[in-house]
C-alpha positions as a Python dict, from the first residue, in 0.01 Angstrom:
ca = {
    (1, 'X'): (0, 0, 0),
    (2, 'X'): (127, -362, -53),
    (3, 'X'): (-181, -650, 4),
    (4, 'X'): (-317, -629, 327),
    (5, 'X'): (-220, -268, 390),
    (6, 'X'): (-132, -327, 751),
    (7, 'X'): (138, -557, 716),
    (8, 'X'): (446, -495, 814),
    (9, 'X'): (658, -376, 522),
    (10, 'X'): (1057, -444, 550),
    (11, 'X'): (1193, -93, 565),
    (12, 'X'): (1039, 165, 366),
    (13, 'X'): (1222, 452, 317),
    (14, 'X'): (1176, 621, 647),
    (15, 'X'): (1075, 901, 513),
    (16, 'X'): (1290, 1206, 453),
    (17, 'X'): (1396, 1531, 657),
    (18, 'X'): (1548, 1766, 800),
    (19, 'X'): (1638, 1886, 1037),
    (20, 'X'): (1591, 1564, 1270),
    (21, 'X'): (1500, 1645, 1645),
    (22, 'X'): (1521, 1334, 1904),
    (23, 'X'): (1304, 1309, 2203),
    (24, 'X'): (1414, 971, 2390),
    (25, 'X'): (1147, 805, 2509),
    (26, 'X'): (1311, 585, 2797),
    (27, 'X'): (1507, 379, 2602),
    (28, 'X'): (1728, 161, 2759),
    (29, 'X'): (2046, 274, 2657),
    (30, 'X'): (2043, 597, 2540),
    (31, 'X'): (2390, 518, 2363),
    (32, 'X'): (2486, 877, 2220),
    (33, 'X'): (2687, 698, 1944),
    (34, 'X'): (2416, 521, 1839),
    (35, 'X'): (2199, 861, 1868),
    (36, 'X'): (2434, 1052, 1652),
    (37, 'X'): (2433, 800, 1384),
    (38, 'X'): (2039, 744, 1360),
    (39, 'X'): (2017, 1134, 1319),
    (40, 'X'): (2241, 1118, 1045),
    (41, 'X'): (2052, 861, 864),
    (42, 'X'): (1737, 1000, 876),
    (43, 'X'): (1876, 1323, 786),
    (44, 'X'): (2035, 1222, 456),
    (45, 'X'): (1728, 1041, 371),
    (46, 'X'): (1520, 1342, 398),
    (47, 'X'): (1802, 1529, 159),
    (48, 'X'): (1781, 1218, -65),
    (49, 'X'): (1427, 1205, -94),
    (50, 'X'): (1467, 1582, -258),
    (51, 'X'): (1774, 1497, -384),
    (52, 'X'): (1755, 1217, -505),
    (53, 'X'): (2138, 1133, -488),
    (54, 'X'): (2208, 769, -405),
    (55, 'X'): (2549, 788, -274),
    (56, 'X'): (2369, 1004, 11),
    (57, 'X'): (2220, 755, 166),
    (58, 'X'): (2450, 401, 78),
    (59, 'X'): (2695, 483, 307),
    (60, 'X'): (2493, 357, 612),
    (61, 'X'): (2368, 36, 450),
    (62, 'X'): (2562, -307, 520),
    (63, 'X'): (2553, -383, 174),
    (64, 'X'): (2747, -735, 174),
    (65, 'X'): (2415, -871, 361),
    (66, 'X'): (2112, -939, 131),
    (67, 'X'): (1898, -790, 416),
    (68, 'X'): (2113, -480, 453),
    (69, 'X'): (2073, -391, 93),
    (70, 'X'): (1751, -498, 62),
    (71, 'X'): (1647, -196, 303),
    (72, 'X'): (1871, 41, 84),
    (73, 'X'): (1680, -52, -197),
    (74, 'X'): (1372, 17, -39),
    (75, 'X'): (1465, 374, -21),
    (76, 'X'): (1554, 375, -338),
    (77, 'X'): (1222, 236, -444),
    (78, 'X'): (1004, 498, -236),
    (79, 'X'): (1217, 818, -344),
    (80, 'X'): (1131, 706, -676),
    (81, 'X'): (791, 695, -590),
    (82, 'X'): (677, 959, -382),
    (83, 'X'): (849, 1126, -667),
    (84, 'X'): (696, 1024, -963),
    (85, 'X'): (356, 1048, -783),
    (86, 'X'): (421, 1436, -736),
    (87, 'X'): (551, 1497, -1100),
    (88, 'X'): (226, 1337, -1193),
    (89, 'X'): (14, 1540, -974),
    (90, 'X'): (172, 1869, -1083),
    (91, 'X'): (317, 1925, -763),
    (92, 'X'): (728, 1959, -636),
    (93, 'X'): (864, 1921, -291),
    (94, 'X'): (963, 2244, -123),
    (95, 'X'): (1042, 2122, 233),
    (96, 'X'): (1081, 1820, 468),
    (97, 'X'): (1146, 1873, 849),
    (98, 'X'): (1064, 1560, 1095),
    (99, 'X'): (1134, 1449, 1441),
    (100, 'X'): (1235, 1099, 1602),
    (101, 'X'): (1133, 942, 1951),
    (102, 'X'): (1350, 660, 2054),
    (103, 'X'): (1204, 414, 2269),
    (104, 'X'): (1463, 170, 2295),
    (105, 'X'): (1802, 92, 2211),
    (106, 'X'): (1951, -220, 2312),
    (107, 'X'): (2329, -337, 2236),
    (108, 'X'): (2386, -670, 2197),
    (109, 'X'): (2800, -711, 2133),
    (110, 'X'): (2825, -562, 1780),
    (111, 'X'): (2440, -527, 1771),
    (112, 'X'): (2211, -263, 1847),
    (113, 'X'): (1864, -315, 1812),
    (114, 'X'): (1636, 22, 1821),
    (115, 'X'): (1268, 97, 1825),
    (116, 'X'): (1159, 455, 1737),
    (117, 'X'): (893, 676, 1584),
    (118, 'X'): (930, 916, 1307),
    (119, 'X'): (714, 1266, 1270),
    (120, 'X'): (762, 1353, 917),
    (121, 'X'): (623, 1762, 737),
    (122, 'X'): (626, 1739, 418),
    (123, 'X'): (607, 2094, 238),
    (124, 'X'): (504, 2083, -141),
    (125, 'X'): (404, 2352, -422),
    (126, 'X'): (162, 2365, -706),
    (127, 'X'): (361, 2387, -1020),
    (128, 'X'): (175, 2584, -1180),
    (129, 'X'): (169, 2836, -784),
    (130, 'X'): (472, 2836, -601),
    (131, 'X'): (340, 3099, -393),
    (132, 'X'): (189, 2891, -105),
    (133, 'X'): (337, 2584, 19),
    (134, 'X'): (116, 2300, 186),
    (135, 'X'): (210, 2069, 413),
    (136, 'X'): (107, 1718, 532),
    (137, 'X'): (249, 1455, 798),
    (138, 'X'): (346, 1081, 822),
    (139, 'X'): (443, 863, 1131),
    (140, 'X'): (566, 607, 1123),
    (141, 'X'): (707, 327, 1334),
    (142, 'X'): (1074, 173, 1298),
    (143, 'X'): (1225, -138, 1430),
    (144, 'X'): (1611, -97, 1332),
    (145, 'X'): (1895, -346, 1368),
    (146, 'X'): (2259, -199, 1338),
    (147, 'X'): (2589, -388, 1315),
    (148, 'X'): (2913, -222, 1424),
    (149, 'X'): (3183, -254, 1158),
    (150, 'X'): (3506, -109, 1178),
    (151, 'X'): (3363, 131, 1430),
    (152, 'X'): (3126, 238, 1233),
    (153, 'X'): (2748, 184, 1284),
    (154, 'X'): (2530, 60, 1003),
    (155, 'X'): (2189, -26, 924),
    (156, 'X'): (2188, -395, 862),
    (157, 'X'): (1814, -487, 858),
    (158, 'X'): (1523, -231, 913),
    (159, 'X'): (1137, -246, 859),
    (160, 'X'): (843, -11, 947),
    (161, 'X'): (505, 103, 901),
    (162, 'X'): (495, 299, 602),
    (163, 'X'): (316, 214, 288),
    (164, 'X'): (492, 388, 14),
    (165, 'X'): (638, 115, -178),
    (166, 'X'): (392, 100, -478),
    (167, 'X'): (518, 70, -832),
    (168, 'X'): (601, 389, -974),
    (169, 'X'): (473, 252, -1290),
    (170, 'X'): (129, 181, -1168),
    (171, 'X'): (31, 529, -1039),
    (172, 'X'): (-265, 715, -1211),
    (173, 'X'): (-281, 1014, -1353),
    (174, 'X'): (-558, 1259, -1440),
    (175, 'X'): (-575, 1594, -1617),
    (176, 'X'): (-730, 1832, -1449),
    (177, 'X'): (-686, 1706, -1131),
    (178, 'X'): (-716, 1833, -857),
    (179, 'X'): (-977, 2105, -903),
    (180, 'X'): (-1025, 2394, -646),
    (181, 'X'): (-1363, 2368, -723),
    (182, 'X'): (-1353, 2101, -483),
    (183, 'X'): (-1337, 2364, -222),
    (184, 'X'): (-1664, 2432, -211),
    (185, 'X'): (-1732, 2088, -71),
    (186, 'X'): (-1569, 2160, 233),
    (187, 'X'): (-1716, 2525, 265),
    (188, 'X'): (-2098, 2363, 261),
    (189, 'X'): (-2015, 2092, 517),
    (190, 'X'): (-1837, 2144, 801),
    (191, 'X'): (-1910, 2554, 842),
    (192, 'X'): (-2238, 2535, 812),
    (193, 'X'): (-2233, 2452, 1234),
    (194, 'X'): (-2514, 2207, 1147),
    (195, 'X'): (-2862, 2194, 1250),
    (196, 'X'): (-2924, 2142, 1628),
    (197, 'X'): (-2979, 1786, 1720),
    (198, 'X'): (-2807, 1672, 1386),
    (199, 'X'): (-2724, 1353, 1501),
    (200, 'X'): (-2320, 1326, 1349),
    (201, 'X'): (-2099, 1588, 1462),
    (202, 'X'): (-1885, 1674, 1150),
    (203, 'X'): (-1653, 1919, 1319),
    (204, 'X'): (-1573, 1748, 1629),
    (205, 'X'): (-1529, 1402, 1420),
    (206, 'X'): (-1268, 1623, 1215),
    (207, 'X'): (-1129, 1778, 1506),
    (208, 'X'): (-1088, 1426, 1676),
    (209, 'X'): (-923, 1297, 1359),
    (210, 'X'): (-640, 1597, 1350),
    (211, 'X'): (-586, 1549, 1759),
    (212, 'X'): (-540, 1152, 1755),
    (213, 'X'): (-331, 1113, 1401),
    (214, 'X'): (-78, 934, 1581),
    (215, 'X'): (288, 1023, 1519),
    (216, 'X'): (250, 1241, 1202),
    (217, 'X'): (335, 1544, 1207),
    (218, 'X'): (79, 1751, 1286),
    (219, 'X'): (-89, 1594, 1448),
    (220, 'X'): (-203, 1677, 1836),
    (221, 'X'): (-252, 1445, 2190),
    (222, 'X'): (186, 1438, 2237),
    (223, 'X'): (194, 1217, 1900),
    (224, 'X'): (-29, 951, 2094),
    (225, 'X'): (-300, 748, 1987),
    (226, 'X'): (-630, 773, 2285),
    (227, 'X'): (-553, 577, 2557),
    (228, 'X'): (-918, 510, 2609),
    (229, 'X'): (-869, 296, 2317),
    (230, 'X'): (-731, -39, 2245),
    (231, 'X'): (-419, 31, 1984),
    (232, 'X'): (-433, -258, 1727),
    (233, 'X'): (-156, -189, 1490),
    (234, 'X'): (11, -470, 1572),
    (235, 'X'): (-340, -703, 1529),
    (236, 'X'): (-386, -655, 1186),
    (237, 'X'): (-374, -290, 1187),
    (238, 'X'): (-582, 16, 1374),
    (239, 'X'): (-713, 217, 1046),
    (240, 'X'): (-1072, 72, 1159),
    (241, 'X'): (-1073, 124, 1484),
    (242, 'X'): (-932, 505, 1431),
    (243, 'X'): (-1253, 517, 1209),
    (244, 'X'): (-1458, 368, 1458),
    (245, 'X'): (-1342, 610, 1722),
    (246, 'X'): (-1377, 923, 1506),
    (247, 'X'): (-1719, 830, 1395),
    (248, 'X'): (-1867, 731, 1743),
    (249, 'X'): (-1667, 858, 2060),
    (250, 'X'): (-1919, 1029, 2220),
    (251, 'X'): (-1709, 1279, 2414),
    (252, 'X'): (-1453, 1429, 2165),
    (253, 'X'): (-1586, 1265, 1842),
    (254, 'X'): (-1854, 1274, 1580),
    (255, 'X'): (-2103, 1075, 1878),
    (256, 'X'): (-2270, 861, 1661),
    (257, 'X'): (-2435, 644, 1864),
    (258, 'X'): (-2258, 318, 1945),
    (259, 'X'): (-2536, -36, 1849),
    (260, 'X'): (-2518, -417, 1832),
    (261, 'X'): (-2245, -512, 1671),
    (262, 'X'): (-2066, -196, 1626),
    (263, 'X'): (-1935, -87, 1994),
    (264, 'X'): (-1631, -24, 2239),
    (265, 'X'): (-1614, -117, 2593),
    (266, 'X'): (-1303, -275, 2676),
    (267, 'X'): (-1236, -390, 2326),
    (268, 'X'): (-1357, -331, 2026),
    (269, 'X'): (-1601, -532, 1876),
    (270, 'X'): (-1550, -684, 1557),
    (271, 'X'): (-1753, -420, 1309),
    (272, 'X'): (-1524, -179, 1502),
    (273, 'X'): (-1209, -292, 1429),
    (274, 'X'): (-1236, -478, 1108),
    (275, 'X'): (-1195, -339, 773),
    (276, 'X'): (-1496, -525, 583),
    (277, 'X'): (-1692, -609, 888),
    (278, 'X'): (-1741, -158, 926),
    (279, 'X'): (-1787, -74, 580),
    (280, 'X'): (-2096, -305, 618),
    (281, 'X'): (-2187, -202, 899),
    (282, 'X'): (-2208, 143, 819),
    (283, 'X'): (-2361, 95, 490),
    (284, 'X'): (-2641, -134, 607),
    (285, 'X'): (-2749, 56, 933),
    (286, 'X'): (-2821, 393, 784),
    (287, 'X'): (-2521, 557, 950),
    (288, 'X'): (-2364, 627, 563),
    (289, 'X'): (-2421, 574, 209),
    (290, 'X'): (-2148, 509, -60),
    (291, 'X'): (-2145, 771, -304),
    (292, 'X'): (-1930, 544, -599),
    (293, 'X'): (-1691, 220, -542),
    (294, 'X'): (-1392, 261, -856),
    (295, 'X'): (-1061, 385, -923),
    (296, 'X'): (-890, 613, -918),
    (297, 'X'): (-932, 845, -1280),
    (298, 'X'): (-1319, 726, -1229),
    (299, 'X'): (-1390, 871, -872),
    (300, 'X'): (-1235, 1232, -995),
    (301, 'X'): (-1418, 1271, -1329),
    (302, 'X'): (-1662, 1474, -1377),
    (303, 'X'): (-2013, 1283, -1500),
    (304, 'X'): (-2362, 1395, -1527),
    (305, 'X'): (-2438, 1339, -1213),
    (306, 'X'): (-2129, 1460, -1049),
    (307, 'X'): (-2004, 1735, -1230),
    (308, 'X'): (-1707, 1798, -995),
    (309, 'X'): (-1655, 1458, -957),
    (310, 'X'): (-1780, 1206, -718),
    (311, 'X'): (-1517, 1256, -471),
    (312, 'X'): (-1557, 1639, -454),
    (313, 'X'): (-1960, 1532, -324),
    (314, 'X'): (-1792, 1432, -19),
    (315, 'X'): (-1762, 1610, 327),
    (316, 'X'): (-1528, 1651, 580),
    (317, 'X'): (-1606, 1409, 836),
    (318, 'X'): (-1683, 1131, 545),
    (319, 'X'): (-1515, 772, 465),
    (320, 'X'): (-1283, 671, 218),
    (321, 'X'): (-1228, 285, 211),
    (322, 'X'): (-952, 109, 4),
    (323, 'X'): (-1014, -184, -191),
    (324, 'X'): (-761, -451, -312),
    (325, 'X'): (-836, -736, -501),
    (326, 'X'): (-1229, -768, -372),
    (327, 'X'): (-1166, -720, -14),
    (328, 'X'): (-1196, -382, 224),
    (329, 'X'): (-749, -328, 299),
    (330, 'X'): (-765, 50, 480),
    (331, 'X'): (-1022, 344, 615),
    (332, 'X'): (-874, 708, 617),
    (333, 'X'): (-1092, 1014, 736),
    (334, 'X'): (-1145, 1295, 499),
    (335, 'X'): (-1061, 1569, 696),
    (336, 'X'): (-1054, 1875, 419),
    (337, 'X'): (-896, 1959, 118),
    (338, 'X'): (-561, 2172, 35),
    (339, 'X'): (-565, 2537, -80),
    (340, 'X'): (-557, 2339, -482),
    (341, 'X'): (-891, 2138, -379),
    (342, 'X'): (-714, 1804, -296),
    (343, 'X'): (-862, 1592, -70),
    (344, 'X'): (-657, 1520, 252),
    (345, 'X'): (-714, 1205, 490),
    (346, 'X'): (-628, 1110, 817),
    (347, 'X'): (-571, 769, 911),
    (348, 'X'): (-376, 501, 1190),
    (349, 'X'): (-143, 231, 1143),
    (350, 'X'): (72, 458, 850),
    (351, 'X'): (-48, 741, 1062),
    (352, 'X'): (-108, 1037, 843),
    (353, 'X'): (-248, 1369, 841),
    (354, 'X'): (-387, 1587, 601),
    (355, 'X'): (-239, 1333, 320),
    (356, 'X'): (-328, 1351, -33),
    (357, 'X'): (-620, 1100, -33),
    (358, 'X'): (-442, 867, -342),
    (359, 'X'): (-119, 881, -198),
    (360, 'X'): (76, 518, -171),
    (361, 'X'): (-192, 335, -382),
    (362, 'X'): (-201, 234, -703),
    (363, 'X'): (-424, 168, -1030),
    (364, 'X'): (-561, -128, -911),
    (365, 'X'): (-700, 17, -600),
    (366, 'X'): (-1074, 113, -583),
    (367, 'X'): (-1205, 381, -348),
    (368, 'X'): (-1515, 311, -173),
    (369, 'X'): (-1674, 709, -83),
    (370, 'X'): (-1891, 688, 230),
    (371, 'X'): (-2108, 975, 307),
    (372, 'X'): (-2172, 991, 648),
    (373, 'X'): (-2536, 1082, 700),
    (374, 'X'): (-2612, 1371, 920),
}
């Protein structure tokens, strides 16, 4: 995810599939023209993204405008990859079905600007097991302008919250990796129902994860964040305060108990919705422990002390926190691992849902594991 995760990244592939549904949110003119042609789009992407055939997806690009074919690029960039990130993890797309919910569409002469969310499933298969497929979901959000030319719509400038634009290049690899023994993890944590008055409610902080993961797909709660909650995506970014929330809401979450400093009552305070301000909060007041701070190849290893690997010592119901260039940039739930061991995340802001825990960052980030103390 590019510096400061939660920035707004101009257009990022909006990720692929098929077939596209469209639920219109009351959007002010529900143009069917304009309908027909962003159903296309996001169609083709979704083909291209398995694809991988440019000519797909140029088409609806106003290419004679630097902004116009700076967004096709973008999808060029992130096909290439989401791609090279599965060939590397041993794993090949088998499916991609999403979903789109306009809120608005508003013409302006030749103009049409559009706001909209995306529900993306993306189906994938172990090399080395094509027998089961797992899936996992993105949403994301989409500001759109279109220009009509020759009465044709096109996309002329497009950006959106999606964090999949990470050099190819830079994306780790690992042999071995992932290991179902990894499995086991999850078997010892959230199953074991927990002792009575165990003070952090594993389950329910997983089940609260899954219900409020946004627009991904799969996600529950109509696609919608809480309402109880403040939504600050567009303050820097809500990754923290989903954190905060699955951690600490008393009624549906894992009720740890809210203190100075770290709290919710008609906002949040600034431990709960900031990225560095948390992870120090939760380290220093006895709510977690960090099990290893590195990178990538060095957080899967097996050592001495870890001989599945530090990150297979987590539970669901832990922390992961990204770390760019010294400072805190993202918090994503773990909220179990896939049928191969991976672990899978939840998280706001690129809302996700049962994602490969690496996926979208690069060599240079370093994972901070948090074990939540029960």
């Amino acid at each position: 995810m590019n510096r400061k995760r939660l920035n707004w990244i101009m257009i990022f592939l909006s990720v692929l599939l098929c077939p596209i549904h469209i639920f219109a949110a009351g959007s002010e003119d529900e143009s069917p023209d304009i309908q027909a042609f962003l159903v296309q789009l996001f169609n083709e992407r979704t083909q291209f993204l398995i694809d991988q055939k440019p000519e797909y997806i140029d088409k609806f690009y106003e290419m004679k405008d630097k902004l116009g074919r700076y967004a096709y690029e973008q999808e060029l960039l992130r096909s290439k990859y989401i791609n090279t990130w599965a060939e590397k993890r041993g794993i090949a797309f088998s499916a991609a079905e999403s979903s789109i919910r306009i809120h608005r569409i508003k013409k302006e002469g030749n103009l049409a600007k559009v706001s909209l969310n995306q529900s993306l499933q993306l189906s994938y298969v172990y090399k080395n097991n094509k027998v089961n497929p797992q899936s996992f979901g993105i949403g994301t959000r989409h500001g759109l302008t279109l220009k009509k030319i020759n009465g044709e719509w096109l996309v002329l400038r497009e950006w959106y919250t999606d964090p999949l634009t990470e050099n190819p290049k830079w994306i780790p690899e690992f042999k071995g990796f992932p290991n179902p023994t990894f499995l086991k993890s999850e078997t010892d944590s959230v199953q074991n129902g927990d002792k009575i008055n165990q003070r952090y409610n594993r389950q329910k902080a997983v089940e609260y994860a899954n219900k409020y993961a946004g627009a991904a797909w799969g996600a529950g709660n109509d696609h919608r964040y809480n309402k109880k909650y403040l939504d600050y995506t567009y303050k820097g970014g809500d990754c923290t305060n989903f954190a905060s929330q699955v951690i600490g809401d008393k009624s549906e979450g894992g009720g740890l108990r809210m203190r100075s400093g770290w709290h919710y009552s008609s906002e949040g305070s600034q431990s709960w919705v900031r990225t560095d301000s948390f992870k120090n909060f939760v380290l220093h007041s006895g709510y977690g422990k960090l099990v290893a701070k590195d990178y990538f190849s060095d957080v899967i290893k097996p050592t001495e002390k870890y001989p599945n690997g530090a990150i297979a010592s987590l539970k669901p119901g832990d922390l992961i926190a990204y770390e760019m260039n010294g400072d805190v940039d993202h918090f994503s739930i773990l909220v179990g691992f896939d049928d191969h061991g991976y672990p899978l995340v939840n998280s706001h802001t690129a809302d996700r849902y049962r994602v490969p825990f690496d996926l979208g960052w690069d060599k240079n980030t370093k994972y901070l594991l948090i074990h939540i103390n029960d």
